[in-house]
Coordinates of C-alpha atoms and ligand atoms in Angstrom, one line a residue:
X770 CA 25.4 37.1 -0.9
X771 CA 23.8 39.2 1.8
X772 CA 20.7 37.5 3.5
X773 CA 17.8 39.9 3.2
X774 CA 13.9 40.2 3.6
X775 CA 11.4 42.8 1.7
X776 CA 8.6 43.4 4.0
X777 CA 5.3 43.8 1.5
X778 CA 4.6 42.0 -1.9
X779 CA 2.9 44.0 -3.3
X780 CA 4.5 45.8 -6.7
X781 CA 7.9 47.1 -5.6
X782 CA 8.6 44.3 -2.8
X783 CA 7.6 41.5 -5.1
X784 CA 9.9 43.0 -8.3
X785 CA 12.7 44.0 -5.7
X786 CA 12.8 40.7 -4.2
X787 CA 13.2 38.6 -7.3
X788 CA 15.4 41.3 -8.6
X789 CA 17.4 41.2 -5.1
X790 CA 17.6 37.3 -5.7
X791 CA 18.4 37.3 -9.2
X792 CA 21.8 39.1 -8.0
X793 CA 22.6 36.3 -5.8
X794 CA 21.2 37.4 -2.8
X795 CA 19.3 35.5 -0.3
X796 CA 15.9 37.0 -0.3
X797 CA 12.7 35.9 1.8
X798 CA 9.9 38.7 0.5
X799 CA 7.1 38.7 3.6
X800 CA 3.3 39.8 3.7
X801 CA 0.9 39.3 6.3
X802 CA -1.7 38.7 3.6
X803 CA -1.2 34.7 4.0
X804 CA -3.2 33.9 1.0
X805 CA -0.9 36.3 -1.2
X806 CA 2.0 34.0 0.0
X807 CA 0.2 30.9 -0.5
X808 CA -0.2 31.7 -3.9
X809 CA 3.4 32.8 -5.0
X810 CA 4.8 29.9 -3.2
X811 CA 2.1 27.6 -5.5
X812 CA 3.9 29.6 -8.3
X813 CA 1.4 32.2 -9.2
X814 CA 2.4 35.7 -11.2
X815 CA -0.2 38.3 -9.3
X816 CA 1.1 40.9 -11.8
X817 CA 1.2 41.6 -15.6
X818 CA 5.4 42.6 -15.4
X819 CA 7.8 41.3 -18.1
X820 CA 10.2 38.9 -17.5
X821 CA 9.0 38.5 -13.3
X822 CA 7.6 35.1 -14.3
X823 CA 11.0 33.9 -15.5
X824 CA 12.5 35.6 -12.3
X825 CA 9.9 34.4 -9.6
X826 CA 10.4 30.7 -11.8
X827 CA 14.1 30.7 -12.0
X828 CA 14.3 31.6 -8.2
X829 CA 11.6 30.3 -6.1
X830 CA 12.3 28.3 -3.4
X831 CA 15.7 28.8 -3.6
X832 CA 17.3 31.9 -3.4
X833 CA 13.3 33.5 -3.2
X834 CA 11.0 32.2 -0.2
X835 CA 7.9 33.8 0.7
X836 CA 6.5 34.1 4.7
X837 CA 3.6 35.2 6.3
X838 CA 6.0 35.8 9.4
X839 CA 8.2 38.9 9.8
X840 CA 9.4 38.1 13.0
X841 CA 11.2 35.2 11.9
X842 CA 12.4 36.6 8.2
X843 CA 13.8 39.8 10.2
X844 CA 15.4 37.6 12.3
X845 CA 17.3 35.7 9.6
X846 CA 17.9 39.0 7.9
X847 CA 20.6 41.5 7.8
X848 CA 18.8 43.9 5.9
X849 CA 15.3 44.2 5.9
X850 CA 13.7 46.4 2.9
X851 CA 10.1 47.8 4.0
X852 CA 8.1 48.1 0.8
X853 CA 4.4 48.2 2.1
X854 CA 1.6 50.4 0.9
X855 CA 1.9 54.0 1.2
X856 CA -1.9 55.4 0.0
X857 CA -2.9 58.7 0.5
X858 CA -4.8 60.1 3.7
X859 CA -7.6 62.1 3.3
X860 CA -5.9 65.3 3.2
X861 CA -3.1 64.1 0.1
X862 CA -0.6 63.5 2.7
X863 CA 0.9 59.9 3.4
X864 CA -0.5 57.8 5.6
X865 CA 2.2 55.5 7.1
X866 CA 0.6 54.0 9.7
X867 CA 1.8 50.2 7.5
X868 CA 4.9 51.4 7.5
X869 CA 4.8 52.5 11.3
X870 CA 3.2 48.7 12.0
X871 CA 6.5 47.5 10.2
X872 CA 8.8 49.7 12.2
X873 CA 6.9 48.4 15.5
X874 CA 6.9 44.8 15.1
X875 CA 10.5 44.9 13.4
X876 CA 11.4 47.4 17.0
X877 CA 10.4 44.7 18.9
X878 CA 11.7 41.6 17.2
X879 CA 15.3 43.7 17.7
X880 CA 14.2 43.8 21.6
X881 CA 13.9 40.1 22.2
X882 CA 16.3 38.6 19.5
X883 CA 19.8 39.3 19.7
X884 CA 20.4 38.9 16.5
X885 CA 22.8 41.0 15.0
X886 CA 23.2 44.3 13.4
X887 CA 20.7 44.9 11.2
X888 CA 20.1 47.6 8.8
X889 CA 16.5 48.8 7.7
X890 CA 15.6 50.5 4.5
X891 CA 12.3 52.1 3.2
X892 CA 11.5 51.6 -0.5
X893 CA 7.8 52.7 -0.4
X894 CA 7.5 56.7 -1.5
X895 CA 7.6 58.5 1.7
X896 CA 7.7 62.0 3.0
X897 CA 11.4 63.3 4.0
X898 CA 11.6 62.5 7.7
X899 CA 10.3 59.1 7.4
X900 CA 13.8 57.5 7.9
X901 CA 13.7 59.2 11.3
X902 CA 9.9 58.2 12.2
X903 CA 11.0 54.5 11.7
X904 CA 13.8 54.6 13.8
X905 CA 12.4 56.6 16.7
X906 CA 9.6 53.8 16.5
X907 CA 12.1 51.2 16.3
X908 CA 13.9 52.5 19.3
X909 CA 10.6 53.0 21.6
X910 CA 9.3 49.4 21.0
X911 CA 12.9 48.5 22.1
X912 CA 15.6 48.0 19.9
X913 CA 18.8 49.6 20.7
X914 CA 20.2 52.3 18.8
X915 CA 23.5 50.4 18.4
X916 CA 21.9 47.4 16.8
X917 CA 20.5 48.9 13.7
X918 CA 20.7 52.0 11.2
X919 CA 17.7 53.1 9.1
X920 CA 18.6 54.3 5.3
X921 CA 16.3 55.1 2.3
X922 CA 16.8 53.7 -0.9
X923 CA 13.9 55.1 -3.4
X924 CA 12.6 53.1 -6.2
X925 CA 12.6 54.4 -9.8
X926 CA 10.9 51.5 -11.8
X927 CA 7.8 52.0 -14.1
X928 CA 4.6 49.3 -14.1
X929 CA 5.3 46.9 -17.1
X930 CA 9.2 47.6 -17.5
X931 CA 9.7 47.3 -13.8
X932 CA 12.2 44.4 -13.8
X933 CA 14.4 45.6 -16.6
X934 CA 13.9 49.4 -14.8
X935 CA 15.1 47.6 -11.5
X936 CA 18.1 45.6 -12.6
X937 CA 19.2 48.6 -15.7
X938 CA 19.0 51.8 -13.6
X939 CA 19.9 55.1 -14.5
X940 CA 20.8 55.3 -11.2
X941 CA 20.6 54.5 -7.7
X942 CA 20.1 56.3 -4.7
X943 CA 21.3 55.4 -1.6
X944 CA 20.3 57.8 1.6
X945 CA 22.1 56.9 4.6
X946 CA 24.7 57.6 6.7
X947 CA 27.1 55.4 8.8
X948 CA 30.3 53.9 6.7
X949 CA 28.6 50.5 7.8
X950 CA 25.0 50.5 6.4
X951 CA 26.6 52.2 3.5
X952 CA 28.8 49.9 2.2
X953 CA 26.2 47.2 2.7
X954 CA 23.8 48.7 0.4
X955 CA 26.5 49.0 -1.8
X956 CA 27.3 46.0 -1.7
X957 CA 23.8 44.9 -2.7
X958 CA 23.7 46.7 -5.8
X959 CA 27.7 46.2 -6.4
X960 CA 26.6 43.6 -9.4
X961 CA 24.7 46.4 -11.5
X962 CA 27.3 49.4 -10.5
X963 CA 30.3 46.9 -11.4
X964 CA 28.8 45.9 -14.9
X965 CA 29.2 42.2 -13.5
X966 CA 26.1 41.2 -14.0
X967 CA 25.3 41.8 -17.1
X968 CA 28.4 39.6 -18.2
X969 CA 25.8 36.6 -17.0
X970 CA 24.3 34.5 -19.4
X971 CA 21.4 34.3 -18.0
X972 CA 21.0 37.5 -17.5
X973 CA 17.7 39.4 -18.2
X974 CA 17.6 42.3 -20.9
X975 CA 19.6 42.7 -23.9
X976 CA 22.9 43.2 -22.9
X977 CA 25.6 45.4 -21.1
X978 CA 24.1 48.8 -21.2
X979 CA 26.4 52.0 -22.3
X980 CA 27.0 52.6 -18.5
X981 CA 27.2 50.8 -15.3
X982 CA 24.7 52.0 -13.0
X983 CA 25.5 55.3 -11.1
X984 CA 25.4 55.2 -7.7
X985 CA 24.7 58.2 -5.5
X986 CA 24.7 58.4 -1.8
X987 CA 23.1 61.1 -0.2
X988 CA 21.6 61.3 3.2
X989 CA 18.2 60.2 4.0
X990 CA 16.2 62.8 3.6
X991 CA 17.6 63.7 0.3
X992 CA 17.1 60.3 -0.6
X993 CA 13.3 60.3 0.4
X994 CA 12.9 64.2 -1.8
X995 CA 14.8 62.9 -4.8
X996 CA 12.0 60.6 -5.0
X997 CA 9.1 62.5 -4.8
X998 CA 11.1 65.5 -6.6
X999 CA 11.8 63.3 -9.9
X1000 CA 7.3 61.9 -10.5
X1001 CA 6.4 65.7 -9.4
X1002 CA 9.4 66.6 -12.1
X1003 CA 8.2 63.7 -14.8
X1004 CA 4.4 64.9 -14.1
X1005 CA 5.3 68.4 -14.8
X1006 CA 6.9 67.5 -18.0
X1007 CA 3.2 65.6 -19.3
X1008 CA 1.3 68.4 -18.2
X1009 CA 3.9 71.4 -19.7
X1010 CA 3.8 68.9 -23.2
X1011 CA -0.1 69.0 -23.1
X1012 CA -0.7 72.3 -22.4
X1013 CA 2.0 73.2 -25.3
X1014 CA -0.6 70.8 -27.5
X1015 CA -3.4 72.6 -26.7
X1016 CA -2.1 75.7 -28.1
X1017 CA -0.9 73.7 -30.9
X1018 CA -4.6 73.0 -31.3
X1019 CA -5.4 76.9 -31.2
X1020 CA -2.5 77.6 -33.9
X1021 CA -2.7 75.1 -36.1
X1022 CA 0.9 73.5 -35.0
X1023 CA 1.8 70.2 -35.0
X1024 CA 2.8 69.1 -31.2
X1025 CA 4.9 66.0 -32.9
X1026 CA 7.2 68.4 -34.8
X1027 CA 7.3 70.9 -31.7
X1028 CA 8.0 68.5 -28.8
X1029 CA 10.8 66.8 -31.4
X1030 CA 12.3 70.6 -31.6
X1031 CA 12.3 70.9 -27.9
X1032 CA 12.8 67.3 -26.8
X1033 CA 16.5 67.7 -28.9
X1034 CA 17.9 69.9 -26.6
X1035 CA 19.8 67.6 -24.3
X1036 CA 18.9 69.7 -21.4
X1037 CA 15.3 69.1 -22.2
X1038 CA 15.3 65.3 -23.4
X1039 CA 12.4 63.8 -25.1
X1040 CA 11.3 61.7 -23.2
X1041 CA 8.1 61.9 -21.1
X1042 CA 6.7 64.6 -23.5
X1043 CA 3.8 62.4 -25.0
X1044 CA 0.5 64.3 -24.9
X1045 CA -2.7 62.5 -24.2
X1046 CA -5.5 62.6 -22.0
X1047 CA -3.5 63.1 -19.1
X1048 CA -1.1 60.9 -16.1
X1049 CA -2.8 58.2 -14.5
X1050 CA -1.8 55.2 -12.0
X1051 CA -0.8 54.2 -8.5
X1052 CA 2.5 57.0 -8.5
X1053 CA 2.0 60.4 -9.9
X1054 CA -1.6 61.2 -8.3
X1055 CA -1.1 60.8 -5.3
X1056 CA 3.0 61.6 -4.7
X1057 CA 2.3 64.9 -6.2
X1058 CA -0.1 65.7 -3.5
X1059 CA 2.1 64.0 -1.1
X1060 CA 5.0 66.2 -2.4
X1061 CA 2.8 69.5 -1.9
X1062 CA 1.5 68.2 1.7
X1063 CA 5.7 67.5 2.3
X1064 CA 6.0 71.8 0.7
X1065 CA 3.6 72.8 2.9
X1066 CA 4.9 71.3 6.1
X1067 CA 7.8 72.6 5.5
X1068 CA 6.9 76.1 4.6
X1069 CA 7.1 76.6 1.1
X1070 CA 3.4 76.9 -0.9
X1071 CA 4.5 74.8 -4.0
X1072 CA 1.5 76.2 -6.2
X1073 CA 3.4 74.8 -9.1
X1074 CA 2.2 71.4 -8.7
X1075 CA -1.3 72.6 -8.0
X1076 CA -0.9 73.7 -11.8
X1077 CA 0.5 70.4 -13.0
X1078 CA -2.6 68.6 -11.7
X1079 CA -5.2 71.3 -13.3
X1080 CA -3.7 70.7 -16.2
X1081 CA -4.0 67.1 -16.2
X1082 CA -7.7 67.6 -15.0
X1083 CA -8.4 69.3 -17.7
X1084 CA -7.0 67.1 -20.2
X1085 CA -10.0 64.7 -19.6
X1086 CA -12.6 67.6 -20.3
X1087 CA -10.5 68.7 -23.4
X1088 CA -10.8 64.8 -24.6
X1089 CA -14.7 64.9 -23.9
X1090 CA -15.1 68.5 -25.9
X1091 CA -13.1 66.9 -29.5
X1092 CA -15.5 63.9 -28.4
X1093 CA -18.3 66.2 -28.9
X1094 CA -17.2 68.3 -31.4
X1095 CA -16.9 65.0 -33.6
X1096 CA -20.1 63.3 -32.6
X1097 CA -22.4 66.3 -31.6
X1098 CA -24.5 64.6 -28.8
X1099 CA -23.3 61.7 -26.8
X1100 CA -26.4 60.7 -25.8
X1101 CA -27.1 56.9 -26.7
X1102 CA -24.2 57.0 -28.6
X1103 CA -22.1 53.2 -28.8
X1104 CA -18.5 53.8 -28.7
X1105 CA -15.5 51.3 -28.8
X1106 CA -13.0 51.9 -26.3
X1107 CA -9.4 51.1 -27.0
X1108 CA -7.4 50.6 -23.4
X1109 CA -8.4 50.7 -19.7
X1110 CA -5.4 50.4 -17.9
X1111 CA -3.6 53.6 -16.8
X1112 CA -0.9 53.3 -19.9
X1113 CA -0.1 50.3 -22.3
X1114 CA 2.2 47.0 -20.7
X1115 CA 0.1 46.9 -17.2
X1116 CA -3.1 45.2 -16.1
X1117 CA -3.4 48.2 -13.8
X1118 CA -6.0 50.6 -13.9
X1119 CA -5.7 52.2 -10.7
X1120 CA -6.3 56.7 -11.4
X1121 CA -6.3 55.3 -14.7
X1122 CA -7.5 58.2 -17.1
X1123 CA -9.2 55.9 -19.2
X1124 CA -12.1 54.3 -16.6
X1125 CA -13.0 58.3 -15.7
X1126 CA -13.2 59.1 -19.4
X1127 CA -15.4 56.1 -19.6
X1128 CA -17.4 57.2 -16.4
X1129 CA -17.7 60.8 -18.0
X1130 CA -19.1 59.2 -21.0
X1131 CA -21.5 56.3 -18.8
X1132 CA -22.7 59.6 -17.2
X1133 CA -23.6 61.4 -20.8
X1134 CA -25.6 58.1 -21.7
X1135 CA -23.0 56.3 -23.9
X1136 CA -23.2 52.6 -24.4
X1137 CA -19.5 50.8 -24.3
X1138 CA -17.7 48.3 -26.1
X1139 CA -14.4 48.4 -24.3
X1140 CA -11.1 46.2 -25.2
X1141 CA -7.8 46.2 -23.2
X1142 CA -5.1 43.7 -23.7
X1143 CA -4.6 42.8 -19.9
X1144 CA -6.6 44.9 -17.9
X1145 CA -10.1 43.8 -18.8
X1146 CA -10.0 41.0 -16.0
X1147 CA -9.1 43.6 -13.1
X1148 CA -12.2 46.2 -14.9
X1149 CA -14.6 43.2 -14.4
X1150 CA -13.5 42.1 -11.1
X1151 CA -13.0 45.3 -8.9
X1152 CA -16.5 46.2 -10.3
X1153 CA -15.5 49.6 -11.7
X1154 CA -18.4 49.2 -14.2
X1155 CA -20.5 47.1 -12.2
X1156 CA -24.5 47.6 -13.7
X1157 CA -23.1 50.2 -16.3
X1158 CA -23.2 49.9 -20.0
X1159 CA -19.7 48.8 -20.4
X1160 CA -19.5 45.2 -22.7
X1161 CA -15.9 44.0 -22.9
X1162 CA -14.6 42.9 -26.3
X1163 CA -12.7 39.8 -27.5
X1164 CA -10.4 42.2 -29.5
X1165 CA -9.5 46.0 -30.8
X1166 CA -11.9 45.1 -34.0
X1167 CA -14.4 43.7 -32.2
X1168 CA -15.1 46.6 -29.8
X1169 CA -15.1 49.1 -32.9
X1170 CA -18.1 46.9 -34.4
X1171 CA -21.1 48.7 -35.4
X1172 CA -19.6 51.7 -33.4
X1173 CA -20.3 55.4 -33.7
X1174 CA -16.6 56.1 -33.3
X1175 CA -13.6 54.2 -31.3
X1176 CA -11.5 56.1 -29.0
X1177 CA -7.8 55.1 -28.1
X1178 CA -7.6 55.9 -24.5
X1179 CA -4.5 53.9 -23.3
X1180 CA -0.9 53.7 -25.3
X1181 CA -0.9 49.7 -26.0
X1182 CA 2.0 49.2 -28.7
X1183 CA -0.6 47.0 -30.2
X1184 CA -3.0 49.5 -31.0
X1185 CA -0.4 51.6 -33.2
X1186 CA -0.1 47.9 -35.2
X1187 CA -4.0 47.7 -36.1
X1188 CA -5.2 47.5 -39.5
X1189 CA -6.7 51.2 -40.2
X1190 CA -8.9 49.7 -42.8
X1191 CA -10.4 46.8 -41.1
X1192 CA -11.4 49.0 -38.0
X1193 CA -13.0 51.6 -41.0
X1194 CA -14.9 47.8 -41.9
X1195 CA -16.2 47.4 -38.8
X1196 CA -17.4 50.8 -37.8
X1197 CA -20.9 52.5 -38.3
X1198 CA -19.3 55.9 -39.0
X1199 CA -15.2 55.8 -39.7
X1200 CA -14.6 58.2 -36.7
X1201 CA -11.1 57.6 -34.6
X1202 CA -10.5 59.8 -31.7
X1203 CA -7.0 58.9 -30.6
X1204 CA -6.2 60.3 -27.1
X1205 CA -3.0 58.9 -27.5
X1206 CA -1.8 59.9 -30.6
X1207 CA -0.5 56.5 -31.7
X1208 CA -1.0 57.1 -35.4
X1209 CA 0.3 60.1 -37.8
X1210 CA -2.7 61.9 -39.3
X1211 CA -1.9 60.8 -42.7
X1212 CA -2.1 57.4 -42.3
X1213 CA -5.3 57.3 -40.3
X1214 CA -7.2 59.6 -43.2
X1215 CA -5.7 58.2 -46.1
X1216 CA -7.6 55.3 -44.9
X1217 CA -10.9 56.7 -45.1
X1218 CA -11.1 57.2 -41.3
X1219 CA -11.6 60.5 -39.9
X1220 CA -9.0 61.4 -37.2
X1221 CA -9.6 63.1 -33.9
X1222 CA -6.2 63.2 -31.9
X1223 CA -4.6 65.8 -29.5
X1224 CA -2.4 68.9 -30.8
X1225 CA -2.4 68.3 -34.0
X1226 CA -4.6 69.3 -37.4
X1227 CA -7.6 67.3 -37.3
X1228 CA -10.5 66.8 -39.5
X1229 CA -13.4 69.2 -37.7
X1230 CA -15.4 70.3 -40.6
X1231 CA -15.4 66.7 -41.9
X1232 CA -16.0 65.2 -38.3
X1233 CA -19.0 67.7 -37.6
X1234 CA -21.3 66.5 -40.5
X1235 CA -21.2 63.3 -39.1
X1236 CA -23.6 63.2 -36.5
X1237 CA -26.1 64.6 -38.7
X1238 CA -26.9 61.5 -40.8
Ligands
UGA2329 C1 6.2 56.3 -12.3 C2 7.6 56.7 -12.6 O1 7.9 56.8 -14.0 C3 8.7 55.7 -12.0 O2 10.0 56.2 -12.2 C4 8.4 55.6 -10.5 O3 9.2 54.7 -9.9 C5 6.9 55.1 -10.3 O4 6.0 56.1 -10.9 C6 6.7 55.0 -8.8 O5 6.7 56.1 -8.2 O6 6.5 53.9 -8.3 P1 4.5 54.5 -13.4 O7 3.5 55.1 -12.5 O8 4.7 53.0 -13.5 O9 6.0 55.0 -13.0 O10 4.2 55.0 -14.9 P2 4.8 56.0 -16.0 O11 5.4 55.2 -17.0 O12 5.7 57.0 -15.3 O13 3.5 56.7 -16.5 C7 2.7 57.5 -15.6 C8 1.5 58.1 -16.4 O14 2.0 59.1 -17.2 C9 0.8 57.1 -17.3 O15 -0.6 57.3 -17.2 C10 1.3 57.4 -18.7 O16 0.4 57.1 -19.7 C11 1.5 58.9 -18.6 N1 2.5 59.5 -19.5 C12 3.8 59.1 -19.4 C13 2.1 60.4 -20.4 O17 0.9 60.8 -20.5 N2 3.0 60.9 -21.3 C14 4.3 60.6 -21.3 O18 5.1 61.1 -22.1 C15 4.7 59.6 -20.3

C-alpha cells in the first residue's frame, strides 16, 4: 500500500484515483475547486464512466478521500500524481501554467515540511521537457533536489471505458530515472503487471486478460512523446481510413470490405479505422497541435499532422454535401439528430463533431430535433444551442418524428439496435444519413429507408427525387 495523492479531479485524476485505490492504495485525490470535493465526498458521480460509481462507492472514505488542500494531502503523500488541466494556448501549444501552480505550491510545501522523499509524477498530456519544468520549479520555490524525483507516467484511457482502460492496459509507461522513483511506480502498478489482481473477486472487468500488463520504462521525455506520438498516430489512422472512404465513394468500393482487407494485416490492426464524420473530444484536437507546436520547437516541420487535421476538417463539409445531395436545400428543413456527444459511452461533447455539424446546419436554417443518450443534459446546460432551433427528444424515435431525414452523428451502440421500420413510421420522408456507419446498407434499404452513409454505395438517384415532392 503506498500512500498517494492525485492533484486534479477532473477525468484522469478522478478515474486514476479510484483506480489507484481499488489496487489497495491509499489515495487522497485533491482539487482546489471546493464544491467539486463537496460533492464527491456527498457521493456524487460528475462523469458518465462505467463501473467509477461502483469504484468511487466501494472506496470512498476509506481507502479514497477527497481535499480541497494540497498542502496537507502532499504532505501525507509519497507520491503525488499531478493530473490538472492541460488546454490549449492560443497558439496550439500547452499552456501549463496549472500545472506550474502545482509544481509551485507542491516546491514549497517540500521547503517547509520535512517530510520525506517524495516522488512527483505528471499524468496530464504534456510537451517533452515538462518533467524538467516541474522540477526546476520545484527546486526554485525550495525544495531540495535530494528530497524528490519528478517521472512521467502518461495515460492511455478512452472517455466511457476509462476504468476498464486504466486497470486492463496494454501497457504502461513509466518515464523516470533513479532506481528509487522507479521501483516505486512499479510498485504501484505491480498488481496489474503481476496478474494479481485480476485473481480478486471483486475485481472489475471480465476476467484475467491474455496478458499481464507490459511495463515499459523509459526516460521522461520519452515517456511524455510516447504519449502525444500514440493520439497523433491513432488520429492519423481516422483520417488515412476516411480519406480511403472517400475514394471509395469516387469508385464505387465498399470502405467495410477494404478497411477489413487492410485492418487483417497484423502490422496494420483494425482497430481505429472506423470512418465517420471525423475525431472529436477533449484529446486528439488539441494534442495534435500540441504535438506539432512540440515538432516545431524542436526543429522538425511535422506537416504530416497538418494533413491529418484537413482531413478531419473536411470530413464535416463532405457530411454537409451527402446532406445536400439527399435533401437538395437545407433551408427550413426539420431534421432528427442521432448523438451529440463526441462518440457513443460519454456525456461529453467537448470538439464534438456532432454540435459543429449541428451549428453548420443551425447556420443553413435547419430546425433540430436532437436525441443523445447521456449528453443532452451537458448540450442544455453549457448553452451550446442556447436561442437556436435545437428541441431535445425523449428518445431516437421521437427525434425522427415528422422529420425530413435523421442523421446519426455519434456511434451510440444503441442506435445500431433501433428498429429500422419504426423510425421509417415516424419520418416525413424515410431518409437516414448515417455519419457513422452503424448499419449495412442492406438492412437499412430493405426497410424501405433510403441510406446515406460514408464510403460506401448509397442510394443518390433515389435520395435526389426526394426533395422535390
Ligand atoms: C483518446 C485515446 O484513444 C486515449 O488512448 C487517450 O488516453 C485519450 O485520447 C487521452 O489522451 O486522454 P478519447 O478522446 O477518450 O481517447 O476517445 P477515442 O476513443 O480515442 O475517440 C476519439 C475520437 O475519434 C472520437 O470522436 C471517435 O468517435 C473518433 N474515432 C475513433 C473515429 O472516428 N474512428 C475510429 O475508428 C475511432
Amino acid at each position: 500500500m503506498i500512500k498517494m495523492c492525485v492533484v486534479g479531479s477532473g477525468y484522469v485524476g478522478l478515474v486514476a484515483a479510484a483506480c489507484f485505490a481499488e489496487l489497495g492504495h491509499d489515495v487522497t485525490c485533491v482539487d482546489n475547486d471546493s464544491g467539486r470535493i463537496g460533492a464527491l465526498e456527498r457521493g456524487d458521480v460528475p462523469i458518465h464512466e462505467r463501473f467509477l460509481p461502483e469504484l468511487l462507492q466501494r472506496h470512498r472514505g476509506k481507502r479514497l478521500r477527497f481535499s480541497s488542500s494540497l498542502a496537507s494531502s502532499v504532505q501525507a503523500s509519497e507520491v503525488v500524481f499531478i493530473a490538472v488541466g492541460t488546454p490549449p494556448s492560443e497558439s496550439g501549444e500547452t499552456d501549463l501554467s496549472y500545472i506550474e501552480a502545482v509544481a509551485r505550491e507542491v516546491g514549497a510545501v517540500m521547503a517547509t515540511n520535512a517530510s520525506g522523499y517524495k516522488v512527483i509524477v505528471e499524468k496530464s498530456t504534456v510537451p517533452a521537457t515538462t518533467c524538467e519544468g516541474i522540477r526546476r520549479v520545484m527546486e526554485l520555490n525550495g525544495a531540495s533536489a535530494a528530497s524528490f524525483e519528478v517521472a512521467s507516467n502518461p495515460e492511455f484511457l478512452r472517455e466511457g471505458t476509462a476504468v476498464t482502460d486504466f486497470l486492463y492496459p496494454d501497457r504502461i509507461v513509466i518515464g523516470a530515472e533513479g532506481p528509487r522513483c522507479i521501483a516505486l511506480l512499479q510498485k504501484i502498478y505491480e498488481p496489474l503487471t503481476s496478474g494479481a489482481y485480476y485473481g480478486l473477486k471483486e475485481a472489475i472487468g471480465e476476467g484475467a486478460p491474455a496478458a499481464p500488463a507490459r511495463l515499459i520504462v523509459t526516460s521522461a521525455k520519452s515517456a511524455e512523446l510516447i504519449k502525444h506520438a500514440s493520439n497523433a498516430f491513432l488520429a492519423m489512422k481516422i483520417s488515412f481510413i476516411n480519406a480511403v472512404a472517400a475514394i471509395c465513394e469516387g469508385v464505387g468500393a465498399d470502405i467495410d470490405q477494404v478497411r477489413q482487407g487492410i485492418g487483417a494485416d497484423s502490422r496494420i490492426g483494425s482497430r481505429f479505422l472506423n470512418p465517420g464524420v471525423g475525431y472529436g473530444g477533449s484529446c486528439f484536437p488539441k494534442d495534435i497541435q500540441a504535438f506539432r507546436a512540440v515538432a516545431q520547437s524542436a526543429g522538425y516541420d511535422f506537416r504530416l499532422l497538418e494533413e491529418v487535421v484537413r482531413i478531419n476538417d473536411e470530413q464535416r463539409r463532405r457530411f454537409m454535401a451527402k446532406l445536400r445531395s439527399a435533401l437538395w436545400s437545407l433551408r427550413g428543413k426539420r431534421l432528427g439528430v442521432l448523438g451529440l456527444a463526441f462518440k457513443g459511452g460519454t456525456d461529453d461533447i467537448r470538439e464534438s463533431q456532432a454540435v459543429a455539424i449541428i451549428q453548420l446546419l443551425l447556420k443553413e436554417g435547419c430546425s433540430i430535433a436532437a436525441y443523445d443518450p447521456a449528453a443532452m443534459e451537458k448540450s442544455r446546460s453549457s448553452g451550446v444551442f442556447e436561442n437556436q432551433d435545437v428541441s431535445f427528444s425523449s428518445d431516437a424515435y421521437a427525434a425522427a418524428r415528422s422529420a425530413d431525414a435523421l442523421l446519426i452523428l455519434t456511434d451510440w451502440e444503441e442506435f445500431a439496435a433501433l428498429d429500422l421500420a419504426r423510425l421509417r413510421a415516424e419520418l416525413k420522408y424515410p431518409i437516414l444519413v448515417d455519419g457513422r456507419n452503424l448499419f449495412r446498407p442492406e438492412s437499412v434499404t430493405a426497410s424501405g429507408l433510403i441510406y446515406v452513409s460514408m464510403g460506401r454505395s448509397e442510394v443518390p438517384q433515389k435520395a435526389a427525387a426526394i426533395p422535390g415532392k
